[in-house]
Amino acid sequence: MPIEKLSPALDNIIDSDAPIEEHGTGYGGSEGPAEGPVWWSDGGYLLFSDIHNNRRVRYTPGSGVTVDAEPVNRHNGLTRDQQGRLIAAEHDGRRVSGLERDGSTTVLANQFQGRQLNRPNDVVVKSDGAVYFISIHIPPTVDIPPPPRAVGTDDFWRISAVGRPGAFEVQDDGSVSLATQRLFADMRGEREGVPDGMKVDVEGNVYCGGAGGLHIMNPGGETLGIVVHGQPATTNLCFGGADWKTLYFTSRNTVGSVPVKIAGLPVPAR
């Protein structure tokens, strides 16, 4: 069954027979998968990263898929800030950037304490404009020259204006308390897929890629059900549509969606 129900509470979030649609395929490759979907509400379309092919792709409901821009520094995670800019975690640029409305690019972060970032991976913007992002370490087995003077671990960062996802308490000043780190959910299983991509709806339910598909959890981390979309892994996801009740997701090679009953938190954050 495409929607696996593990708790009766799932009925409040998604129908057990909700249709799972594929909107495009053939993305990704050895340099990276399809990734980073973000809904562009004022245009009525979805943007996502095709990392391997170094391009940004646009999906417009009713019209299909087109290339939005290339090259794009193999950006990964995408979101928007309160200024309406497209915020991108760039692999090749090793930076977090903002695409201005006039087409110019503003660098938001590319180093920390004099050391260049490794490969920014995903990014989110809080309602107060603070930008949080993850920078991943480039392993020596990858055929990429080691970055000089790079931050050498997988790190979680905040810019003022991080197979078992953890949780941190965010303080009143926007900082993350590492002392509060705890296990949020165990999403391992015998099927393919690891925790990747994460979004929250207006009632606090959490959606994240995991073993077998796209896991839906309550605010306490209990898995209520799994959207079994049939792809080897979920790489990222976002809410979209006019009512924010379409859950879009990327896999390694495809982009798809499934309707839900509860609206996701809008982007930009309000």
Coordinates of C-alpha atoms in Angstrom, one line a residue:
M1 CA 0.0 0.0 0.0
P2 CA 1.5 3.4 -1.0
I3 CA 0.4 4.9 2.4
E4 CA 1.4 2.7 5.3
K5 CA -0.7 3.6 8.4
L6 CA 1.1 2.8 11.7
S7 CA -1.3 4.8 13.9
P8 CA -5.0 5.9 13.6
A9 CA -3.8 9.5 14.1
L10 CA -2.5 9.4 10.5
D11 CA -6.0 9.7 9.2
N12 CA -6.0 13.3 10.4
I13 CA -3.0 14.1 8.2
I14 CA -3.3 12.1 5.0
D15 CA -5.8 9.8 3.3
S16 CA -4.7 6.1 3.1
D17 CA -5.5 6.2 -0.6
A18 CA -3.9 9.6 -1.3
P19 CA -2.5 9.5 -4.9
I20 CA 1.3 9.7 -5.2
E21 CA 2.3 11.5 -8.4
E22 CA 5.6 11.6 -10.3
H23 CA 6.2 14.9 -12.1
G24 CA 9.7 14.3 -13.5
T25 CA 12.5 11.8 -13.7
G26 CA 16.0 11.5 -15.1
Y27 CA 17.8 13.8 -12.6
G28 CA 20.8 13.3 -10.5
G29 CA 23.9 11.1 -10.9
S30 CA 27.3 10.5 -9.4
E31 CA 27.8 14.2 -8.5
G32 CA 24.5 14.3 -6.6
P33 CA 20.8 13.7 -6.7
A34 CA 17.7 15.7 -7.2
E35 CA 17.4 17.8 -4.0
G36 CA 16.2 20.9 -2.3
P37 CA 12.6 21.5 -3.4
V38 CA 11.0 24.9 -2.5
W39 CA 7.6 26.2 -3.5
W40 CA 7.6 29.7 -5.1
S41 CA 4.2 30.9 -3.9
D42 CA 4.0 34.1 -5.9
G43 CA 4.8 32.3 -9.1
G44 CA 2.8 29.1 -8.4
Y45 CA 5.7 26.7 -9.2
L46 CA 8.3 24.4 -7.6
L47 CA 12.0 24.8 -7.8
F48 CA 14.5 22.0 -7.1
S49 CA 18.2 21.2 -7.5
D50 CA 19.5 18.8 -10.1
I51 CA 23.0 18.6 -8.5
H52 CA 24.7 16.2 -10.9
N53 CA 23.7 18.3 -13.9
N54 CA 24.5 21.6 -12.2
R55 CA 21.1 23.2 -12.8
R56 CA 18.0 24.4 -11.1
V57 CA 14.7 22.9 -12.4
R58 CA 11.2 24.4 -12.3
Y59 CA 8.0 22.3 -12.1
T60 CA 4.8 24.2 -12.8
P61 CA 1.5 22.3 -12.2
G62 CA -0.3 21.8 -15.4
S63 CA 2.7 22.8 -17.5
G64 CA 5.4 20.4 -16.6
V65 CA 9.2 20.7 -16.0
T66 CA 11.7 23.2 -17.5
V67 CA 15.2 24.2 -16.7
D68 CA 15.1 27.4 -14.5
A69 CA 18.9 28.2 -14.5
E70 CA 22.3 26.7 -15.1
P71 CA 25.0 26.5 -14.0
V72 CA 24.2 27.0 -10.3
N73 CA 27.4 26.0 -8.4
R74 CA 25.7 22.6 -7.8
H75 CA 23.5 24.0 -5.2
N76 CA 21.7 21.6 -2.9
G77 CA 19.1 22.9 -0.3
L78 CA 16.9 25.8 -1.3
T79 CA 14.6 28.1 0.6
R80 CA 13.4 31.7 0.7
D81 CA 13.9 34.6 3.1
Q82 CA 11.6 37.4 4.2
Q83 CA 13.0 39.6 1.4
G84 CA 11.8 37.1 -1.2
R85 CA 15.3 36.0 -2.1
L86 CA 16.1 32.4 -3.1
I87 CA 18.6 31.1 -0.5
A88 CA 20.9 28.3 -1.7
A89 CA 23.4 26.0 -0.1
E90 CA 26.1 25.8 -2.8
H91 CA 28.4 22.7 -3.1
D92 CA 30.8 24.1 -5.6
G93 CA 30.7 27.6 -4.3
R94 CA 31.2 26.3 -0.8
R95 CA 28.9 29.1 0.5
V96 CA 25.3 30.0 1.3
S97 CA 24.0 32.6 -1.1
G98 CA 21.0 34.8 -1.8
L99 CA 19.7 35.4 -5.3
E100 CA 18.4 39.0 -5.5
R101 CA 15.4 39.9 -7.5
D102 CA 17.6 41.8 -10.0
G103 CA 19.6 38.5 -10.7
S104 CA 22.7 39.4 -8.6
T105 CA 24.0 37.2 -5.9
T106 CA 24.7 38.1 -2.3
V107 CA 27.1 35.8 -0.3
L108 CA 25.6 35.2 3.1
A109 CA 28.3 32.9 4.5
N110 CA 31.4 31.3 3.0
Q111 CA 33.8 31.0 6.0
F112 CA 33.9 30.7 9.8
Q113 CA 36.8 32.1 11.8
G114 CA 38.9 32.4 8.7
R115 CA 38.3 28.8 7.5
Q116 CA 36.3 28.2 4.3
L117 CA 33.1 26.2 4.6
N118 CA 33.1 22.7 3.2
R119 CA 29.9 21.9 1.3
P120 CA 26.8 23.6 2.6
N121 CA 24.1 21.0 2.3
D122 CA 20.7 22.3 3.5
V123 CA 19.3 25.6 4.7
V124 CA 16.3 27.1 6.5
V125 CA 15.3 30.6 7.4
K126 CA 13.5 31.4 10.6
S127 CA 10.7 34.0 10.9
D128 CA 13.1 36.5 12.3
G129 CA 15.4 36.3 9.3
A130 CA 18.1 34.1 10.9
V131 CA 19.5 31.6 8.5
Y132 CA 20.4 28.1 9.7
F133 CA 22.4 25.7 7.5
I134 CA 24.4 22.5 7.6
S135 CA 27.9 22.2 6.1
I136 CA 29.1 18.7 5.4
H137 CA 32.6 17.3 5.5
I138 CA 34.1 16.2 2.1
P139 CA 35.4 12.6 2.7
P140 CA 38.8 11.8 1.3
T141 CA 37.3 9.0 -0.7
V142 CA 35.5 11.4 -3.0
D143 CA 37.5 12.4 -6.1
I144 CA 37.6 16.1 -5.1
P145 CA 40.7 18.0 -4.0
P146 CA 40.6 18.6 -0.3
P147 CA 39.4 22.2 0.4
P148 CA 42.2 24.4 1.9
R149 CA 41.7 25.6 5.4
A150 CA 38.2 24.1 5.5
V151 CA 36.1 23.5 8.6
G152 CA 36.7 19.8 9.0
T153 CA 33.5 18.3 10.4
D154 CA 29.8 18.1 9.7
D155 CA 28.6 21.3 11.3
F156 CA 25.4 23.2 12.1
W157 CA 25.5 26.9 11.8
R158 CA 23.4 30.0 12.3
I159 CA 23.7 33.3 10.4
S160 CA 22.1 36.3 12.3
A161 CA 19.9 39.3 10.3
V162 CA 21.8 20.7 12.1
G163 CA 19.6 7.2 10.2
R164 CA 18.4 9.0 13.6
P165 CA 17.5 12.6 13.5
G166 CA 18.3 14.6 16.6
A167 CA 16.7 17.6 18.2
F168 CA 18.1 20.8 19.8
E169 CA 16.5 23.5 21.8
V170 CA 16.6 26.9 20.2
Q171 CA 17.2 29.7 22.7
D172 CA 15.4 33.0 22.9
D173 CA 18.4 34.7 21.2
G174 CA 18.2 32.2 18.3
S175 CA 21.3 30.2 19.3
V176 CA 21.2 26.4 19.5
S177 CA 22.0 24.8 22.8
L178 CA 24.2 21.8 22.0
A179 CA 23.7 20.6 25.6
T180 CA 20.0 19.8 24.8
Q181 CA 20.8 17.5 21.9
R182 CA 18.6 14.4 22.0
L183 CA 17.3 11.6 19.8
F184 CA 14.1 12.7 18.1
A185 CA 13.1 9.6 16.1
D186 CA 14.5 6.3 15.0
M187 CA 13.8 5.9 11.3
R188 CA 15.9 3.0 10.4
G189 CA 14.5 -0.2 8.8
E190 CA 15.3 -3.0 6.4
R191 CA 14.2 -1.0 3.4
E192 CA 16.3 1.5 1.6
G193 CA 16.4 5.1 2.7
V194 CA 17.9 7.2 5.5
P195 CA 16.8 10.3 7.3
D196 CA 17.1 13.2 4.8
G197 CA 15.1 16.4 4.4
M198 CA 12.7 17.6 7.0
K199 CA 9.7 19.8 7.1
V200 CA 6.9 20.7 9.7
D201 CA 3.2 21.4 9.3
V202 CA 1.2 24.1 11.1
E203 CA 0.3 21.6 13.8
G204 CA 3.9 20.6 14.5
N205 CA 3.9 17.2 12.7
V206 CA 7.2 16.3 11.2
Y207 CA 7.9 14.9 7.7
C208 CA 11.2 13.4 6.8
G209 CA 12.8 10.9 4.4
G210 CA 13.6 7.5 6.0
A211 CA 13.7 3.8 5.5
G212 CA 11.0 2.8 3.0
G213 CA 9.8 6.3 2.0
L214 CA 8.7 9.5 3.6
H215 CA 7.9 9.3 7.3
I216 CA 5.2 11.3 9.0
M217 CA 5.7 11.8 12.7
N218 CA 3.8 13.6 15.5
P219 CA 5.5 16.4 17.4
G220 CA 6.9 13.9 19.9
G221 CA 8.7 11.9 17.2
E222 CA 6.3 8.9 16.9
T223 CA 6.0 7.6 13.4
L224 CA 2.4 7.7 12.4
G225 CA 2.8 6.4 8.8
I226 CA 5.0 6.2 5.8
V227 CA 4.4 7.4 2.2
V228 CA 5.9 4.6 0.2
H229 CA 6.7 6.3 -3.1
G230 CA 8.7 3.4 -4.5
Q231 CA 12.0 5.2 -4.9
P232 CA 15.2 4.1 -3.2
A233 CA 15.5 7.2 -1.0
T234 CA 13.8 10.5 -0.2
T235 CA 16.4 13.2 -0.6
N236 CA 14.3 16.3 0.5
L237 CA 10.8 17.6 0.6
C238 CA 8.6 20.8 1.0
F239 CA 5.0 21.9 1.2
G240 CA 3.5 23.8 -1.7
G241 CA 0.3 24.6 -3.6
A242 CA -2.0 27.5 -3.0
D243 CA -3.1 26.1 0.3
W244 CA 0.3 24.6 1.3
K245 CA -1.3 21.2 1.4
T246 CA 0.7 19.5 -1.4
L247 CA 3.8 17.6 -0.1
Y248 CA 6.5 17.7 -2.8
F249 CA 9.5 15.4 -2.5
T250 CA 12.6 14.6 -4.4
S251 CA 14.3 11.2 -4.6
R252 CA 17.7 10.5 -6.2
N253 CA 16.3 10.8 -9.7
T254 CA 12.7 12.0 -9.5
V255 CA 10.4 14.7 -8.2
G256 CA 6.9 13.9 -7.0
S257 CA 4.0 14.9 -4.7
V258 CA 1.2 13.7 -2.5
P259 CA -1.7 15.7 -1.1
V260 CA -2.1 16.1 2.7
K261 CA -4.9 17.4 4.9
I262 CA -2.8 19.8 7.1
A263 CA -1.0 22.8 5.6
G264 CA 2.7 23.0 5.9
L265 CA 4.5 26.0 7.3
P266 CA 4.7 28.6 4.5
V267 CA 8.0 29.7 2.9
P268 CA 9.1 32.4 3.5
A269 CA 8.5 31.9 7.2
R270 CA 6.0 34.4 8.7

